[in-house]
CSV table of N, CA and C in Angstrom, one decimal:
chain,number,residue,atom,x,y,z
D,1,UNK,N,0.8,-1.2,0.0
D,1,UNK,CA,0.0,0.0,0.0
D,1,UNK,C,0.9,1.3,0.0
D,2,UNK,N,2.0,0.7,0.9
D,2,UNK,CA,2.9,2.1,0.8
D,2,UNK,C,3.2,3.0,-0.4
D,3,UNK,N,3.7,1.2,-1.0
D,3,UNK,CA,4.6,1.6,-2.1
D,3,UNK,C,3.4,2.2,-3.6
D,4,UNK,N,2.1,2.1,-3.3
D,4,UNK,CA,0.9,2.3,-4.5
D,4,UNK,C,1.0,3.9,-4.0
D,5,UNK,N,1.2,4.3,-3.1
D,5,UNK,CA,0.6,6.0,-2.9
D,5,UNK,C,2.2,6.5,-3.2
D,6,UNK,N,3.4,5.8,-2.9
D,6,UNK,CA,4.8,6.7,-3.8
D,6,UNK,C,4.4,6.5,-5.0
D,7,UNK,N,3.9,5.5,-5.8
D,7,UNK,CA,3.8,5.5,-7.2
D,7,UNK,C,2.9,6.7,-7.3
D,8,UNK,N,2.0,7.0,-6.7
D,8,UNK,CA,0.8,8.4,-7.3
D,8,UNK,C,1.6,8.9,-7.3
D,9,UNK,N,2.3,9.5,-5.7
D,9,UNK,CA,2.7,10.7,-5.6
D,9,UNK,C,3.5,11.1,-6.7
D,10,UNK,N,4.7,10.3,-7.0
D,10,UNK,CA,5.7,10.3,-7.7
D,10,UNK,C,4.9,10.6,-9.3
D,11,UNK,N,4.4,9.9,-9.7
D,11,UNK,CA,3.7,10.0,-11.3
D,11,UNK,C,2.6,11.3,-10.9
D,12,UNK,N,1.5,11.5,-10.2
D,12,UNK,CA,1.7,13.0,-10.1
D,12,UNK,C,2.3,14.1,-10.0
D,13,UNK,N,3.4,14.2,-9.4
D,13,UNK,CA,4.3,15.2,-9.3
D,13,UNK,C,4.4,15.1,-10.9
D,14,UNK,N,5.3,14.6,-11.5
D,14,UNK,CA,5.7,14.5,-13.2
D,14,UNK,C,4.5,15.1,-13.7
D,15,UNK,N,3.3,14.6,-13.7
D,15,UNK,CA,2.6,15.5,-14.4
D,15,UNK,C,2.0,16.6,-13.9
D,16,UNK,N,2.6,17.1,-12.9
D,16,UNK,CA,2.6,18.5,-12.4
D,16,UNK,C,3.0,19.4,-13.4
D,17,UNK,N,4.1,19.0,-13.5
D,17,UNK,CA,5.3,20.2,-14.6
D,17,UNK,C,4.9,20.8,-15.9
D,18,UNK,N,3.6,19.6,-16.9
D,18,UNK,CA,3.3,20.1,-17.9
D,18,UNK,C,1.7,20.9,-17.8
D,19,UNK,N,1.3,20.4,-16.8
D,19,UNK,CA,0.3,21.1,-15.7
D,19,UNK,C,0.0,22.6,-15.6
D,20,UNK,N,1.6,22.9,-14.8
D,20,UNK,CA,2.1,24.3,-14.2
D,20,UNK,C,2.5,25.1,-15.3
D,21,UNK,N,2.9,24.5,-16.7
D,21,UNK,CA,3.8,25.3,-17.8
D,21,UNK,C,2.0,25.8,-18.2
D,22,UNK,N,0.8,24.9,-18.4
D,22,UNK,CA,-0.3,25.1,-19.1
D,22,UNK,C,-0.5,26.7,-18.3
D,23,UNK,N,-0.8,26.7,-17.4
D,23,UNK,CA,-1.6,27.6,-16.5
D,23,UNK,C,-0.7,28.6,-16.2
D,24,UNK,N,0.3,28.9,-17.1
D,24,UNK,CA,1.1,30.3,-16.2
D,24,UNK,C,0.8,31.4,-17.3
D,25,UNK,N,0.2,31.2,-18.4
D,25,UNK,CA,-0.2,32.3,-19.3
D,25,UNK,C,-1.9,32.9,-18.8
D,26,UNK,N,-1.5,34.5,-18.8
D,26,UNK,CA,-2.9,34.9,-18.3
D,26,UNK,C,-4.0,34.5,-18.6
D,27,UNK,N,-4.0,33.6,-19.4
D,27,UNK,CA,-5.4,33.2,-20.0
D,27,UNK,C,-5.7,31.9,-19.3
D,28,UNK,N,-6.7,31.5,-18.9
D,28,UNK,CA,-6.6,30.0,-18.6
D,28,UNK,C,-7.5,29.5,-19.0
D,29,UNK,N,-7.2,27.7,-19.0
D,29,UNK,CA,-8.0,27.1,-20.1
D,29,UNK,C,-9.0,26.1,-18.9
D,30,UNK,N,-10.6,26.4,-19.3
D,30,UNK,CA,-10.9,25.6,-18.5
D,30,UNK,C,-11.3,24.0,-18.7
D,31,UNK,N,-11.0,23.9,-19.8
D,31,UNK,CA,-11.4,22.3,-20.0
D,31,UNK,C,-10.2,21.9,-19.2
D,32,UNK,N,-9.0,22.5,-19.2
D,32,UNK,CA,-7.7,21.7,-19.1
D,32,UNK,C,-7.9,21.4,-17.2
D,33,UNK,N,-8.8,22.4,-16.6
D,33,UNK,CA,-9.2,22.7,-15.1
D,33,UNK,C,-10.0,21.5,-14.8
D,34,UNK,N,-10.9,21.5,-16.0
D,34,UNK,CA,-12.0,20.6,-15.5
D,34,UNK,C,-11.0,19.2,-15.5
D,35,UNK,N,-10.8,18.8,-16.6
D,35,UNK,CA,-9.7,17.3,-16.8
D,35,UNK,C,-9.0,17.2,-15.5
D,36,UNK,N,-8.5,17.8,-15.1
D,36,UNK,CA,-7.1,17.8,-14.0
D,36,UNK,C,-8.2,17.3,-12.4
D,37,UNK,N,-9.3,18.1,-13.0
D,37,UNK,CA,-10.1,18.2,-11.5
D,37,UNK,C,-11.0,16.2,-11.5
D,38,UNK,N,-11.2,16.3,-12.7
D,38,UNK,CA,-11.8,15.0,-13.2
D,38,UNK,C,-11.0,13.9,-12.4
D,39,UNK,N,-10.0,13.7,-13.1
D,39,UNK,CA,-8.7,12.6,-12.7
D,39,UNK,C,-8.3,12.8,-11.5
D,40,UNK,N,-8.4,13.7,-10.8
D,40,UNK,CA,-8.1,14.0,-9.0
D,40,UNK,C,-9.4,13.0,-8.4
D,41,UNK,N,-10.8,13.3,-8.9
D,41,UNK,CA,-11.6,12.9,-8.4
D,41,UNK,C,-11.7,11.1,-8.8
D,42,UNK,N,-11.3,11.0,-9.8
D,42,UNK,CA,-11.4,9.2,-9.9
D,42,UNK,C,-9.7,8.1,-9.2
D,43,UNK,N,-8.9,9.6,-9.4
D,43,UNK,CA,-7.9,8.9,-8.6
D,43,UNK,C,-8.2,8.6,-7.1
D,44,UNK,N,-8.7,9.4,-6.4
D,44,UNK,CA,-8.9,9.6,-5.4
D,44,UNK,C,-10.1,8.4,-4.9
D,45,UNK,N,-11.0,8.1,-5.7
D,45,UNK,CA,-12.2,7.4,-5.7
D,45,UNK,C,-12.0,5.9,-6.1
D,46,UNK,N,-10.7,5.8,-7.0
D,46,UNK,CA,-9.8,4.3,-7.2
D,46,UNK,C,-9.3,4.0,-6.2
D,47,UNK,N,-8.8,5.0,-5.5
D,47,UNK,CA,-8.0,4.4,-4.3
D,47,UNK,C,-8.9,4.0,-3.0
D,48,UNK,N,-9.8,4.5,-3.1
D,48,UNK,CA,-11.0,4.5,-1.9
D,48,UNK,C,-11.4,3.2,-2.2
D,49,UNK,N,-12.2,2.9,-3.0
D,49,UNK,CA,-12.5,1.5,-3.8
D,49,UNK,C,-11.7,0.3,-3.2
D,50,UNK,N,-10.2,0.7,-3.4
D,50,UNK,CA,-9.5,-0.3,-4.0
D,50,UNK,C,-9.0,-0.4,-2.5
D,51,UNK,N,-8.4,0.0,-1.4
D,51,UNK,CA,-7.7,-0.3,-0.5
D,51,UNK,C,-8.9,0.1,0.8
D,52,UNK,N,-9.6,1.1,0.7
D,52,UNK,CA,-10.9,1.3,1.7
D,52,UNK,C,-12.2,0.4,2.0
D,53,UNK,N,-12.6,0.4,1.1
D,53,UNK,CA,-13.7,-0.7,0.5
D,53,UNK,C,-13.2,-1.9,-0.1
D,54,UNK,N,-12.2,-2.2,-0.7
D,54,UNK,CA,-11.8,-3.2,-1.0
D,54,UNK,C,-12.7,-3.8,-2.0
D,55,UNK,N,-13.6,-3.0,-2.7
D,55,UNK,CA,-14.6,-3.5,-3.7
D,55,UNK,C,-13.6,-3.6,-5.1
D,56,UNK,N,-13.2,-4.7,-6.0
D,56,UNK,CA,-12.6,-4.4,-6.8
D,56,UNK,C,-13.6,-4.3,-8.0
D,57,UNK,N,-14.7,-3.9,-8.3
D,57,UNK,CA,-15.2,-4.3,-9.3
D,57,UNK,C,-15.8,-2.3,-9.6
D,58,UNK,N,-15.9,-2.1,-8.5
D,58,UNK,CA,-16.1,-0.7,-8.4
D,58,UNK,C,-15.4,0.9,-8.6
D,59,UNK,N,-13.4,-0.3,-8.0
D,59,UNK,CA,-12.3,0.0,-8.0
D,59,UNK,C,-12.3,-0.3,-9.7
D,60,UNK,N,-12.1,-1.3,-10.3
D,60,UNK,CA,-11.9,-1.4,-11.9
D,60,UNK,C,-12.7,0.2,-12.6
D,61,UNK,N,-13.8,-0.3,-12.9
D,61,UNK,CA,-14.7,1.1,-13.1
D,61,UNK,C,-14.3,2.4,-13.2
D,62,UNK,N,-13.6,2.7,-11.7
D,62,UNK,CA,-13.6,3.8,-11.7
D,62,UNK,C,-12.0,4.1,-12.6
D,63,UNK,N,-10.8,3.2,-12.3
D,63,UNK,CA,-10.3,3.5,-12.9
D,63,UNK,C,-10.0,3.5,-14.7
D,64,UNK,N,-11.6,2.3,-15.1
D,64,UNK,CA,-11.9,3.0,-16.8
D,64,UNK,C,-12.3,4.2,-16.8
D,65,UNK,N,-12.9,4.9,-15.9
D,65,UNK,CA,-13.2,6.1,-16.5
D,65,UNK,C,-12.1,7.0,-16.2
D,66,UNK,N,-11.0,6.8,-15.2
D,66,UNK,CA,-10.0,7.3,-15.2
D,66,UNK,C,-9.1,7.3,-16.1
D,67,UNK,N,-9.1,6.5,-16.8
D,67,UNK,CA,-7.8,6.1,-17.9
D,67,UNK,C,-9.0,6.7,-19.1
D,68,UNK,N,-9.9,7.2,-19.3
D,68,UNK,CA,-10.3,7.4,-20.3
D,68,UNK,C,-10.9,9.0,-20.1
D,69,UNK,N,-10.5,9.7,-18.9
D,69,UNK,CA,-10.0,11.1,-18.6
D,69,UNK,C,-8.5,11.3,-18.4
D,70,UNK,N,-7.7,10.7,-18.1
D,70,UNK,CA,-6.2,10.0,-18.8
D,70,UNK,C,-6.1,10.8,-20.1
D,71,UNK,N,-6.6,10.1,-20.9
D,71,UNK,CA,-6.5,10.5,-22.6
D,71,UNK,C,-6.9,11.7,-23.0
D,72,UNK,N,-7.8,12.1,-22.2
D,72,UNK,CA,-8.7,13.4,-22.9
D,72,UNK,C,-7.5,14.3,-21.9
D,73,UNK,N,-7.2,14.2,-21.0
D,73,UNK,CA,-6.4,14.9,-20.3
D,73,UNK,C,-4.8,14.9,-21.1
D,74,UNK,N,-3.9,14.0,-21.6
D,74,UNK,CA,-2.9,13.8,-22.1
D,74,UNK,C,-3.1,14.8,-23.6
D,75,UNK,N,-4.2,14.5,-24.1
D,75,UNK,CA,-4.6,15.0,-25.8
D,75,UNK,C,-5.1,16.8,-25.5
D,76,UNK,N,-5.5,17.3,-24.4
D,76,UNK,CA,-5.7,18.7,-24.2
D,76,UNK,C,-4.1,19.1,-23.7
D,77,UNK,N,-3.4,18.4,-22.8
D,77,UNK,CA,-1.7,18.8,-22.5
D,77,UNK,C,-1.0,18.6,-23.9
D,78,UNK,N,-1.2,17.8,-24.6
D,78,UNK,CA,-0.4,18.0,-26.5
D,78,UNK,C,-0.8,19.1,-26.7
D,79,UNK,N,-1.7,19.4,-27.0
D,79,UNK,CA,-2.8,20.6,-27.5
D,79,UNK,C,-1.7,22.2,-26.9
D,80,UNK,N,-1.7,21.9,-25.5
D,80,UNK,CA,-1.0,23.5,-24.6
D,80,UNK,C,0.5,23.3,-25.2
D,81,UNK,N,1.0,22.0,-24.7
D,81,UNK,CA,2.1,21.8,-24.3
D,81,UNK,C,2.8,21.0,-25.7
D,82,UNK,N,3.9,20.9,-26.4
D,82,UNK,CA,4.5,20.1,-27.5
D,82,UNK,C,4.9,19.4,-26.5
D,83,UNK,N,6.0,19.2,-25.4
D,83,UNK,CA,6.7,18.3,-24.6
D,83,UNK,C,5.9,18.2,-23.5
D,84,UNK,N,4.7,17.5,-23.8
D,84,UNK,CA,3.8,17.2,-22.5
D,84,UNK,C,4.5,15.8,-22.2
D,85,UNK,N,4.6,14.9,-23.6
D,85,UNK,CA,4.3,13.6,-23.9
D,85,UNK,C,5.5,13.2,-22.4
D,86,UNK,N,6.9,13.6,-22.3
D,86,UNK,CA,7.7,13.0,-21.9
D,86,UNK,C,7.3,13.3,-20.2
D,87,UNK,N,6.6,14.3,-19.7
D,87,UNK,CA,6.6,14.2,-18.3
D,87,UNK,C,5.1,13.6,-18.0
D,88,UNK,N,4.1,13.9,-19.0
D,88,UNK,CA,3.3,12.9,-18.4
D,88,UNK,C,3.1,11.1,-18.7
D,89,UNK,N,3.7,10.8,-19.5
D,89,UNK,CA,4.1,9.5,-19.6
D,89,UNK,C,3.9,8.8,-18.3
D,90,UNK,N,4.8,8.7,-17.4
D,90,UNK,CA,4.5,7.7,-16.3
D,90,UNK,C,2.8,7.8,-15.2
D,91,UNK,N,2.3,9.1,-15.4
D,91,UNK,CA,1.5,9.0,-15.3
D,91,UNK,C,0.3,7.6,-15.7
D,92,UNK,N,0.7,8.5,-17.1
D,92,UNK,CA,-0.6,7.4,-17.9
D,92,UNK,C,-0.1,5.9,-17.9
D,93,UNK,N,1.3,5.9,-17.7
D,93,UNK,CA,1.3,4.6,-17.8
D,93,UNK,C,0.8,3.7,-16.4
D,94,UNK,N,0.8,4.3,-15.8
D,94,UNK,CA,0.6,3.8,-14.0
D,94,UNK,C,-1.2,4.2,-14.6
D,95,UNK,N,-2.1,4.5,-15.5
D,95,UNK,CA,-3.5,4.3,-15.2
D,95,UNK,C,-3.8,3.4,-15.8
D,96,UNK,N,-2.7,2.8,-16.7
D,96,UNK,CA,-3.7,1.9,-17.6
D,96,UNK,C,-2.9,0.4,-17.2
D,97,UNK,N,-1.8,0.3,-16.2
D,97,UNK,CA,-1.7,-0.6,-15.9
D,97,UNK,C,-2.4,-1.2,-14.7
D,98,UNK,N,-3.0,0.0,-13.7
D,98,UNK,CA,-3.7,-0.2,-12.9
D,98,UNK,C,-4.9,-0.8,-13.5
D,99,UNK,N,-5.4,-0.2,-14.5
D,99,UNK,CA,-6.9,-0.5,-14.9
D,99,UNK,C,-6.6,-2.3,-15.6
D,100,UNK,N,-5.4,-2.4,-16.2
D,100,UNK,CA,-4.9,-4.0,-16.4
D,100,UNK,C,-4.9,-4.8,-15.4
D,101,UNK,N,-4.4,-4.5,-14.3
D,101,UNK,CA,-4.3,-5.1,-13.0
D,101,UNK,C,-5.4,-5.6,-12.0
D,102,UNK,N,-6.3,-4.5,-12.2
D,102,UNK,CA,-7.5,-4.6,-11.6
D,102,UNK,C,-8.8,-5.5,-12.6
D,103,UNK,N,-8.2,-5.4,-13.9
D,103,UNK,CA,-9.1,-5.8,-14.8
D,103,UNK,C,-8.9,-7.6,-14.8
D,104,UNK,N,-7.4,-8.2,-14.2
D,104,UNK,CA,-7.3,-8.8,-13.8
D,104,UNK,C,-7.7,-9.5,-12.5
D,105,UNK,N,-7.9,-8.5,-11.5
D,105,UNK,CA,-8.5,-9.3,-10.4
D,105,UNK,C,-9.7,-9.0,-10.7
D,106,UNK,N,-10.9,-8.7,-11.5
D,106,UNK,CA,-12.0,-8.8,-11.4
D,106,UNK,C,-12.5,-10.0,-12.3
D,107,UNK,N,-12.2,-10.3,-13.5
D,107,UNK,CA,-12.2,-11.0,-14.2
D,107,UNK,C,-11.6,-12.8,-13.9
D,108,UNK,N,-10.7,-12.2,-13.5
D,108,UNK,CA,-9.8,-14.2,-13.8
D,108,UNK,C,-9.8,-14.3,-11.7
C-alpha cells in the first residue's frame, strides 16, 4: 500500500510540470481545469475502492473512466504543451496498468 501511494505521488508530481507550464499564461484554459479536476476525483475514488472498501469491481470502473479522462487529459496537455508527452508519460502509464491489473483481479 505504501509503495501504491509513492507510485501516485511520484507519477503526479511528473505531471505537475506540464500542468504548471499550461496555466502560467494569463489566460486560462478551463477544459484543461475541469480534466485535471476529473482525474483528482477518480484517482482519489480508485483508491478509496480499492484499498478502503476493497470492492474491486467498483475499483476497476472507476479507474476506466480514469484512464479514459487520462486521454482526454494527455490530448488537451499536447494541444497547450509540445513536450507534455515526456513528463506525463508515467502517469498514464501507471492508469492503464492499474486498470490492467484490476481488470485482472475482477475478471480471472
Amino acid at each position: 500500500m505504501v509503495s501504491y501511494f509513492l507510485v501516485v505521488f511520484f507519477t503526479t508530481l511528473f505531471l505537475g510540470v506540464p500542468i504548471v507550464k499550461s496555466f502560467v499564461p494569463a489566460e486560462r484554459n478551463m477544459d484543461l481545469l475541469f480534466l485535471v479536476l476529473c482525474n483528482c476525483v477518480f484517482l482519489i475514488s480508485t483508491t478509496a475502492f480499492l484499498f478502503y472498501y476493497e470492492h474491486f469491481v467498483f475499483a476497476f470502473f472507476s479507474s476506466f473512466f480514469l484512464c479514459g479522462y487520462a486521454i482526454l487529459l494527455f490530448l488537451e496537455l499536447k494541444k497547450e504543451n509540445k513536450d507534455a508527452l515526456l513528463f506525463s508519460l508515467p502517469y498514464f502509464s501507471f492508469t492503464f496498468s492499474l486498470l490492467f491489473l484490476l481488470g485482472i483481479q475482477v475478471f480471472f
